[in-house]
mmCIF file of C-alpha atoms and ligand atoms in Angstrom:
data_model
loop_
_atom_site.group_PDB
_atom_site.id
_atom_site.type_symbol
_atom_site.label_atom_id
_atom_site.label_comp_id
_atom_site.label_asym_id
_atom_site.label_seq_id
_atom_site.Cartn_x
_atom_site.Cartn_y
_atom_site.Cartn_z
ATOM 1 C CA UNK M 1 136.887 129.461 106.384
ATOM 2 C CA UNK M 2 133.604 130.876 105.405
ATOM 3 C CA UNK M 3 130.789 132.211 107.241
ATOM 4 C CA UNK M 4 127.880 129.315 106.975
ATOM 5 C CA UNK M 5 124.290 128.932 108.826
ATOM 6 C CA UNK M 6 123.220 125.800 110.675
ATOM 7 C CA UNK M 7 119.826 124.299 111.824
ATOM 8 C CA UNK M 8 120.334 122.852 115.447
ATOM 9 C CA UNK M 9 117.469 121.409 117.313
ATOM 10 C CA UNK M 10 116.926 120.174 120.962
ATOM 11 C CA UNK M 11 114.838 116.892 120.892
ATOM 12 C CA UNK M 12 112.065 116.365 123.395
ATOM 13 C CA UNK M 13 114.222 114.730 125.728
ATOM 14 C CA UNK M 14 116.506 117.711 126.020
ATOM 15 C CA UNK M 15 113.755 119.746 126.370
ATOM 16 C CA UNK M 16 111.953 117.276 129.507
ATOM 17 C CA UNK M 17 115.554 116.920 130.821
ATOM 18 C CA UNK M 18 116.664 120.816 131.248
ATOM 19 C CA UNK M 19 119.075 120.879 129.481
ATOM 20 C CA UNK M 20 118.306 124.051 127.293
ATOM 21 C CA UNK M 21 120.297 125.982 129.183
ATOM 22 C CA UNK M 22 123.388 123.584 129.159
ATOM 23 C CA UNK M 23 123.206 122.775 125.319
ATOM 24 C CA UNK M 24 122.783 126.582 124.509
ATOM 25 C CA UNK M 25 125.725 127.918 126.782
ATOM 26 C CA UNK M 26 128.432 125.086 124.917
ATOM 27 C CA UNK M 27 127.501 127.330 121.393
ATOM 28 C CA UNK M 28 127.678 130.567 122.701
ATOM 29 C CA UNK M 29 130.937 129.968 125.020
ATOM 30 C CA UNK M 30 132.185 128.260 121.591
ATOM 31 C CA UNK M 31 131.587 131.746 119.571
ATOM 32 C CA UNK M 32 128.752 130.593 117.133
ATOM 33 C CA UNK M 33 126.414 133.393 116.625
ATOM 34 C CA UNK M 34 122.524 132.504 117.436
ATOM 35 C CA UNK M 35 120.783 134.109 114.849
ATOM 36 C CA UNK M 36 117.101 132.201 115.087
ATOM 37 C CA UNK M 37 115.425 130.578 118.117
ATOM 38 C CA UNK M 38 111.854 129.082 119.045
ATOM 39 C CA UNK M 39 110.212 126.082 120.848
ATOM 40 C CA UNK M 40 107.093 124.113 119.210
ATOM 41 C CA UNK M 41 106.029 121.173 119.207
ATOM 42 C CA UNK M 42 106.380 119.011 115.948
ATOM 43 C CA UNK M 43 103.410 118.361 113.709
ATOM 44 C CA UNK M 44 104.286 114.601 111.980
ATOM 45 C CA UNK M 45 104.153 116.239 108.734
ATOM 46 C CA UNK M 46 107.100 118.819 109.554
ATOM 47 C CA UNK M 47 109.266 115.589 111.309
ATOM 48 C CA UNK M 48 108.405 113.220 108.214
ATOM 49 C CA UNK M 49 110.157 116.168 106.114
ATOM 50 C CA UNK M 50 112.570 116.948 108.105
ATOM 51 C CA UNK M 51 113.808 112.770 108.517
ATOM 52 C CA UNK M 52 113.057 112.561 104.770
ATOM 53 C CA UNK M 53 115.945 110.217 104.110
ATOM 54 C CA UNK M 54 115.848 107.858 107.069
ATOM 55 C CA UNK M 55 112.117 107.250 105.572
ATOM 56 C CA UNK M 56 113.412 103.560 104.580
ATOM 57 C CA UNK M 57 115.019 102.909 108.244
ATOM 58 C CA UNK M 58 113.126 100.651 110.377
ATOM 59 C CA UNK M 59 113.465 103.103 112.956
ATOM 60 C CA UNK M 60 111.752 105.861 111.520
ATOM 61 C CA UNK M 61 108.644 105.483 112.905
ATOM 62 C CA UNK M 62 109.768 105.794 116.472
ATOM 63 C CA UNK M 63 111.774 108.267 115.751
ATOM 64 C CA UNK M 64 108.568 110.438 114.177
ATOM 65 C CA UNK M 65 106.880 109.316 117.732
ATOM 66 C CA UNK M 66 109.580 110.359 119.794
ATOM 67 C CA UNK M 67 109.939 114.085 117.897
ATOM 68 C CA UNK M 68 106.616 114.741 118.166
ATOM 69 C CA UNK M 69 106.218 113.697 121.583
ATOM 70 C CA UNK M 70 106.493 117.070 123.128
ATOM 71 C CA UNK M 71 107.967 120.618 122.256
ATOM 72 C CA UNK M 72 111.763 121.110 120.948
ATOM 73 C CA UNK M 73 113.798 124.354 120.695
ATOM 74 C CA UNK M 74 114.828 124.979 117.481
ATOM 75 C CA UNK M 75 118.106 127.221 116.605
ATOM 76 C CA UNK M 76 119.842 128.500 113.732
ATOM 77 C CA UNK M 77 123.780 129.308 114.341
ATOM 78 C CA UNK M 78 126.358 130.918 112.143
ATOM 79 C CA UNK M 79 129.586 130.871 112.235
ATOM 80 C CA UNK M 80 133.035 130.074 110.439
ATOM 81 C CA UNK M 81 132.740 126.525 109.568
ATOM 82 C CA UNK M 82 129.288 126.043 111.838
ATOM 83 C CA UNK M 83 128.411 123.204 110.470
ATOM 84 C CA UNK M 84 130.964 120.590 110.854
ATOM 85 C CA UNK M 85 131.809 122.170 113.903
ATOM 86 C CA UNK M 86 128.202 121.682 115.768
ATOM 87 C CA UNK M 87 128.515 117.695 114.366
ATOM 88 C CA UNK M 88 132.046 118.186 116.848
ATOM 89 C CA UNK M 89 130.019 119.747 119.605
ATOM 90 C CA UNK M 90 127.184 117.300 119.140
ATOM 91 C CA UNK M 91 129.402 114.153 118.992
ATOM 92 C CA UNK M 92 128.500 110.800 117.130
ATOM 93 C CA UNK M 93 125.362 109.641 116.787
ATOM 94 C CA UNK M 94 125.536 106.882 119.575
ATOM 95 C CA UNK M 95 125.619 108.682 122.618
ATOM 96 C CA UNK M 96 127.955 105.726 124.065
ATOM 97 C CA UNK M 97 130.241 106.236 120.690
ATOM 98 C CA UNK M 98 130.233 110.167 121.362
ATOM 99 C CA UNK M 99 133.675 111.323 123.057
ATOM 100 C CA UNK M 100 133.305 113.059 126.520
ATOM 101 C CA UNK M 101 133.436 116.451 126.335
ATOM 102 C CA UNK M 102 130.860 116.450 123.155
ATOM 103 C CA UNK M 103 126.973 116.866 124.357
ATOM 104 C CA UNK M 104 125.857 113.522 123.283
ATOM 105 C CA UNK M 105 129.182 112.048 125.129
ATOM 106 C CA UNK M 106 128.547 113.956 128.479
ATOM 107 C CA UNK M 107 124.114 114.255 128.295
ATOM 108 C CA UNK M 108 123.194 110.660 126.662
ATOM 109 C CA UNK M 109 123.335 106.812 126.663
ATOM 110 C CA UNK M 110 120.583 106.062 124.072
ATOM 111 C CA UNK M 111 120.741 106.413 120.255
ATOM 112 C CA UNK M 112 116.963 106.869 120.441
ATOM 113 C CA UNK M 113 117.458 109.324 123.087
ATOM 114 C CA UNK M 114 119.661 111.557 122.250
ATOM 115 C CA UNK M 115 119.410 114.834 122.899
ATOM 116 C CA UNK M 116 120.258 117.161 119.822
ATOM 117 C CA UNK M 117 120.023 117.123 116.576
ATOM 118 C CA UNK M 118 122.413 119.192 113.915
ATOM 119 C CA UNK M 119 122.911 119.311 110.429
ATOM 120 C CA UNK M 120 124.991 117.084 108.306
ATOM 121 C CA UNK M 121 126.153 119.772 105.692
ATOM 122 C CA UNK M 122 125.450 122.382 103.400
ATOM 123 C CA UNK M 123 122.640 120.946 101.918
ATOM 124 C CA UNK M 124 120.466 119.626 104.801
ATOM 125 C CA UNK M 125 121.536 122.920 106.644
ATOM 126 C CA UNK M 126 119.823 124.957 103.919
ATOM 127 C CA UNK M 127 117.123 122.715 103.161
ATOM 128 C CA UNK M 128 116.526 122.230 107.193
ATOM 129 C CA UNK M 129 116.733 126.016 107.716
ATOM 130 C CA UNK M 130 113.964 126.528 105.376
ATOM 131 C CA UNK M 131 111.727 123.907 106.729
ATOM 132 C CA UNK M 132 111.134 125.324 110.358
ATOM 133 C CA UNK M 133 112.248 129.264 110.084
ATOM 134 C CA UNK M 134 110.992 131.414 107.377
ATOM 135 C CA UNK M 135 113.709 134.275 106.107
ATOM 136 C CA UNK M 136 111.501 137.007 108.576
ATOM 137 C CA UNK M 137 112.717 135.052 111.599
ATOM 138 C CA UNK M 138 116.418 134.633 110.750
ATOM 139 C CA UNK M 139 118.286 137.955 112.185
ATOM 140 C CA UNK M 140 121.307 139.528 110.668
ATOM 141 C CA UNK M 141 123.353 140.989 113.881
ATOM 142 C CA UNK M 142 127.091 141.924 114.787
ATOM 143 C CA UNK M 143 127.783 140.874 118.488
ATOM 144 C CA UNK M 144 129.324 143.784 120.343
ATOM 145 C CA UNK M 145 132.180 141.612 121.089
ATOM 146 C CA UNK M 146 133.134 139.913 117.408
ATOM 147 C CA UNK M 147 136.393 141.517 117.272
ATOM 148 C CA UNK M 148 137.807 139.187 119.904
ATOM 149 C CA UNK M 149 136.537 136.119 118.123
ATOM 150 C CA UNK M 150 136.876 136.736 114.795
ATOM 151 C CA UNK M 151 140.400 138.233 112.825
ATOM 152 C CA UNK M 152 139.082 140.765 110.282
HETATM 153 P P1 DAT D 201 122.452 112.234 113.496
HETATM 154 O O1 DAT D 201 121.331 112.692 114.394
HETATM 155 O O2 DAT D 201 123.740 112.066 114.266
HETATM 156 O O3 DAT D 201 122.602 113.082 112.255
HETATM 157 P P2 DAT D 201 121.270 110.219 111.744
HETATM 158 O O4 DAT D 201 120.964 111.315 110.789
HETATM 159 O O5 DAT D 201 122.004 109.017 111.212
HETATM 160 O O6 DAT D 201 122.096 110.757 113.012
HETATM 161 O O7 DAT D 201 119.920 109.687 112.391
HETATM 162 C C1 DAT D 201 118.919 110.596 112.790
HETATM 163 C C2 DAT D 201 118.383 110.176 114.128
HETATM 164 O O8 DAT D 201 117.723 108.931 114.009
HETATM 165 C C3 DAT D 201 119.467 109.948 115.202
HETATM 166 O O9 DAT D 201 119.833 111.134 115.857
HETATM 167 C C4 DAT D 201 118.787 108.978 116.123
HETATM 168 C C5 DAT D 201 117.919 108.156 115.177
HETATM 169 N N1 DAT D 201 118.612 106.919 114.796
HETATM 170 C C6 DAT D 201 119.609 106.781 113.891
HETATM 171 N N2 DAT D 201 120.021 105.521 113.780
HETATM 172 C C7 DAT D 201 119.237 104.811 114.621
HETATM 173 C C8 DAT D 201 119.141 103.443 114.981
HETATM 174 N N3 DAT D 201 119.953 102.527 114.441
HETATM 175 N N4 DAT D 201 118.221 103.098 115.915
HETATM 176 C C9 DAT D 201 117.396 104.012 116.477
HETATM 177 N N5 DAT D 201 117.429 105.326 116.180
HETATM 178 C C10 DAT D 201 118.331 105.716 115.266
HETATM 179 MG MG1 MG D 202 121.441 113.310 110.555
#
């Protein structure tokens, strides 16, 4: 396994819901290692970048509505294999799809609503960490307690 950075953001309707708190604690209590945080709200320029590829989808521009619509909390975690495994604590994309036990599969019914959003791989997790954090706000740190989760 190698050590890899993700970009992990809590959509508006996490946010309006209260469930900050919730989503947070199921990374931590997992043993991913927050290493950036912050809450703003989305300018449509930053959440046309950010859904680039879904440009094309006839979705896209409720989905640029619905990001913008109020402020999200946006997190950067690192861990062993962070990536694939947020997708595992995120679930699928349709919240109704998404097994229970996954945040998506316990928090959410609607694909438009739903909840989280987490990188799909190397690439977008660099390319996404670089669009919302710059390199000042991304913190190098040992947790006091990494010998129990992690085998040197
Ligand atoms: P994910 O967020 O699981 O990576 P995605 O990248 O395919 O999913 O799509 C980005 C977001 O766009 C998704 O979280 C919700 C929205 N979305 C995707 N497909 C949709 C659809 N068919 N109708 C409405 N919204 C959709
Ligand atoms: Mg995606």
């Amino acid at each position: 396994m190698t050590v890899e950075r993700t970009f992990v953001a809590i959509k508006p309707d996490g946010v309006q819901r209260g469930l900050v708190g919730e989503i947070i604690s199921r990374f931590e209590r997992k043993g991913f290692k927050l290493v950036a945080l912050k809450q703003l709200i989305p300018s449509r320029a930053m959440a046309e970048k950010h859904y680039g590829v879904h440009r094309d989808r006839p979705f896209f521009n409720g989905l640029v509505d619905f990001i913008t619509s109020g402020p999200v909390v946006l997190m950067v975690w690192e861990g062993d294999g962070v990536i694939a495994g947020s997708r595992k604590l995120i679930g699928a994309t349709k919240p109704l799809d998404a097994d229970p036990g996954t945040i998506r599969g316990d928090l959410a019914v609607n694909i438009g609503r739903n909840v989280i959003h987490g990188s799909d791989g190397l690439d977008t997790a660099s390319f996404e960490i670089g669009l919302w954090f710059s390199s000042a706000e991304l913190n190098d740190w040992l947790p006091s307690d990494q010998a129990w989760r992690v085998e040197s």
